[in-house]
C-alpha positions as a printed Julia matrix, in Angstrom:
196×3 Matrix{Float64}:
  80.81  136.1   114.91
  84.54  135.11  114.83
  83.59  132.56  117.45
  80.94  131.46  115.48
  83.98  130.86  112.52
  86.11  129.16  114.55
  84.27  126.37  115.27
  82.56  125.97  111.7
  86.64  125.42  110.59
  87.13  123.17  113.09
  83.73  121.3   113.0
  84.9   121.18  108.68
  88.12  120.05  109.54
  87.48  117.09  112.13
  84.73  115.77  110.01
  87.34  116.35  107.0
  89.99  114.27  109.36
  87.08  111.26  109.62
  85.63  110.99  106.5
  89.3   110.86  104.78
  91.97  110.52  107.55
  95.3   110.37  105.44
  97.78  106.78  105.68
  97.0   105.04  108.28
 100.42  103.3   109.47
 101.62  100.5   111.42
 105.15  100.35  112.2
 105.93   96.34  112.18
 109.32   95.57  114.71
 111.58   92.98  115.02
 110.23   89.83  117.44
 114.48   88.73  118.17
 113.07   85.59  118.67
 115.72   82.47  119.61
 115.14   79.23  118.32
 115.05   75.77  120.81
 116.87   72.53  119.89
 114.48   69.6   119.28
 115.85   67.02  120.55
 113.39   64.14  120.0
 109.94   63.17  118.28
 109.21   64.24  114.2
 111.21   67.42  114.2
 114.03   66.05  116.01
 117.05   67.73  115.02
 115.52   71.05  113.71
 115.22   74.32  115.59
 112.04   75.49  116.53
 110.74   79.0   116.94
 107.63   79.89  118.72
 105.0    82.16  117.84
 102.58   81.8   120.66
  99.96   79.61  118.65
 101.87   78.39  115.69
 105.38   76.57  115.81
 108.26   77.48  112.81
 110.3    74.79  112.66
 113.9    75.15  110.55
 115.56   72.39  109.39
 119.52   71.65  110.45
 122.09   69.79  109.27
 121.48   67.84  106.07
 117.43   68.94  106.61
 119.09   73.11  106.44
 116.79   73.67  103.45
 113.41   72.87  104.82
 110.77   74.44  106.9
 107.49   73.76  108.38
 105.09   75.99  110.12
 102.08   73.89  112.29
  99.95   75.27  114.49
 100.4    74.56  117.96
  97.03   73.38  119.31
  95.88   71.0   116.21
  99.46   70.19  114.49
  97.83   71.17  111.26
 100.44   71.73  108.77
 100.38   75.45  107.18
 103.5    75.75  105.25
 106.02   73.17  104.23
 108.8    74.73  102.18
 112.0    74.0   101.02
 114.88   76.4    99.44
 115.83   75.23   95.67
 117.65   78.71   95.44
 120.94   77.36   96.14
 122.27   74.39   97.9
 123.78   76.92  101.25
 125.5    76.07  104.54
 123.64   78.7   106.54
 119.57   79.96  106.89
 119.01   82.76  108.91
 114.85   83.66  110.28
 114.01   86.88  111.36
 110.4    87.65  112.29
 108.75   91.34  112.02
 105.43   91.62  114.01
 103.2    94.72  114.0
 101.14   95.59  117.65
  97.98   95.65  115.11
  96.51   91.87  115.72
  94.76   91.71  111.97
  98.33   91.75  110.25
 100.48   89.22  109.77
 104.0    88.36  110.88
 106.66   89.23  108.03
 109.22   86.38  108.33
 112.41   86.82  106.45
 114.85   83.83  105.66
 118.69   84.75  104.73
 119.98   82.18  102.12
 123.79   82.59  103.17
 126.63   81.06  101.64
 130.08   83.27  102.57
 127.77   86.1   102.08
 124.09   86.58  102.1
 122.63   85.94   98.1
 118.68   87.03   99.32
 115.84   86.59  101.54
 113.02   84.61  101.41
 110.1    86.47  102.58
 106.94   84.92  104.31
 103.3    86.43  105.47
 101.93   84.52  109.04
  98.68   84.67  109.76
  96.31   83.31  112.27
  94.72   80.56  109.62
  97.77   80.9   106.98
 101.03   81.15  106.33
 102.26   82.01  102.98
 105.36   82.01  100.83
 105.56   85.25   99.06
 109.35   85.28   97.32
 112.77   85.69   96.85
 114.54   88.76   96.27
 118.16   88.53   95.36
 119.71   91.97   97.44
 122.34   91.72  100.26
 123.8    94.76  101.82
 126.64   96.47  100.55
 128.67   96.05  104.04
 132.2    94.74  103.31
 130.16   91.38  104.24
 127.5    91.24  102.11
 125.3    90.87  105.24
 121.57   89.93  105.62
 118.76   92.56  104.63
 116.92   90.98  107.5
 119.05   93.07  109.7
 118.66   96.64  107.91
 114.86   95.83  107.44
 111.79   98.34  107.6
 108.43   96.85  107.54
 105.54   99.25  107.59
 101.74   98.74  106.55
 100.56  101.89  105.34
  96.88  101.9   104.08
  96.56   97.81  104.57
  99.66   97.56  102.49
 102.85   95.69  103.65
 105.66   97.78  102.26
 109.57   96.56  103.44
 112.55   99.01  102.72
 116.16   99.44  104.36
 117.93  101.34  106.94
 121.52  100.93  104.98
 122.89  103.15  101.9
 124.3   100.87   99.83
 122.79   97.2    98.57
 123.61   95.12   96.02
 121.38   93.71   93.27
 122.72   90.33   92.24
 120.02   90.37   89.51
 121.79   92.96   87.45
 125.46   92.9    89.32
 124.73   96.68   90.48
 124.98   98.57   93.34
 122.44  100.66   94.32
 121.15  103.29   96.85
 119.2   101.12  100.09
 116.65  104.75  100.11
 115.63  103.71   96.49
 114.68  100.01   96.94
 111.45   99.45   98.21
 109.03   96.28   98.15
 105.24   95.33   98.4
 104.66   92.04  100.08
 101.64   90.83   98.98
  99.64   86.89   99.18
 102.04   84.92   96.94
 104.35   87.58   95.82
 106.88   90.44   96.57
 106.77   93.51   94.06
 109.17   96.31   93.65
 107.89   99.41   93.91
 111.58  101.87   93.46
């Protein structure tokens, strides 16, 4: 009989577990890729990135603001875009890939003057790229340093959600320092939302 309970409350709670099996999560990490000089053809003078089948290529020099992502096999065009945030001496990508195939790349772009004012943020796909936003936060660090470098990107449920590893950040929206656990974004098609 108490054999015969046993495996009633585990038969309950694997089918339980399938039916309805709690957050499913994808940790996304950082790709450390290194950009290449071009040195000749269209892009000469920018520095390109590469993705395996699509090319991110970031403007240098007096071309700093713009950026172009083309996939490799076709040289279709995805994404042109250029910064009219502020007129900065320094852009900084950082790309975030998951080991799930079906999500995108997270690509990050510091706008950096002395000190970082925001990122940029960016969803890759195989047949899109998109431009999702700008969110005006640096970290707190004596250097007002990148959020690309303190960033945690996580899909949890098929949703994209980026936070921080760092305590303090600043919020040059309001002028206010606030606690790096409490901010936390959605990146979304088009947009980036803030959840905390």
């Amino acid at each position: 009989m108490i054999i015969k309970a046993i495996i009633v409350v585990c038969y309950i709670t694997l089918h339980t577990f399938t039916v309805n099996p709690g957050n499913q999560s994808e940790i996304f990490i950082d790709l450390f890729l290194e950009p290449k000089k071009v040195s000749s053809g269209k892009f000469k003078g920018f520095d390109v990135y590469d993705l395996s089948d699509l090319m991110v290529y970031q403007g240098t020099g007096k071309k700093r603001r713009e950026l172009y992502i083309i996939r490799r096999d076709t040289d279709e065009s995805l994404l042109f875009f250029q910064d009219t945030i502020a007129d900065t001496r320094i852009y900084h990508l950082k790309f975030f890939k998951s080991d799930e195939p079906r999500l995108p790349t997270v690509m990050m772009l510091d706008v950096e003057g002395y000190i970082s004012v925001g990122q940029h943020i960016f969803l890759i796909g195989d047949k899109e790229a998109t431009y999702c936003g700008f969110i005006s936060y640096a970290a707190d660090d004596y250097n007002f340093s990148s959020l690309g470098l303190h960033a945690r990107i996580e899909s949890v449920d098929d949703r994209i959600i980026l936070s921080f590893d760092t305590e303090n950040i600043i919020d040059y929206s309001m002028d206010t320092l606030i606690d790096g656990s409490d901010l936390k974004f959605e990146i979304v098609r088009h947009d980036v939302i803030r959840l905390q």
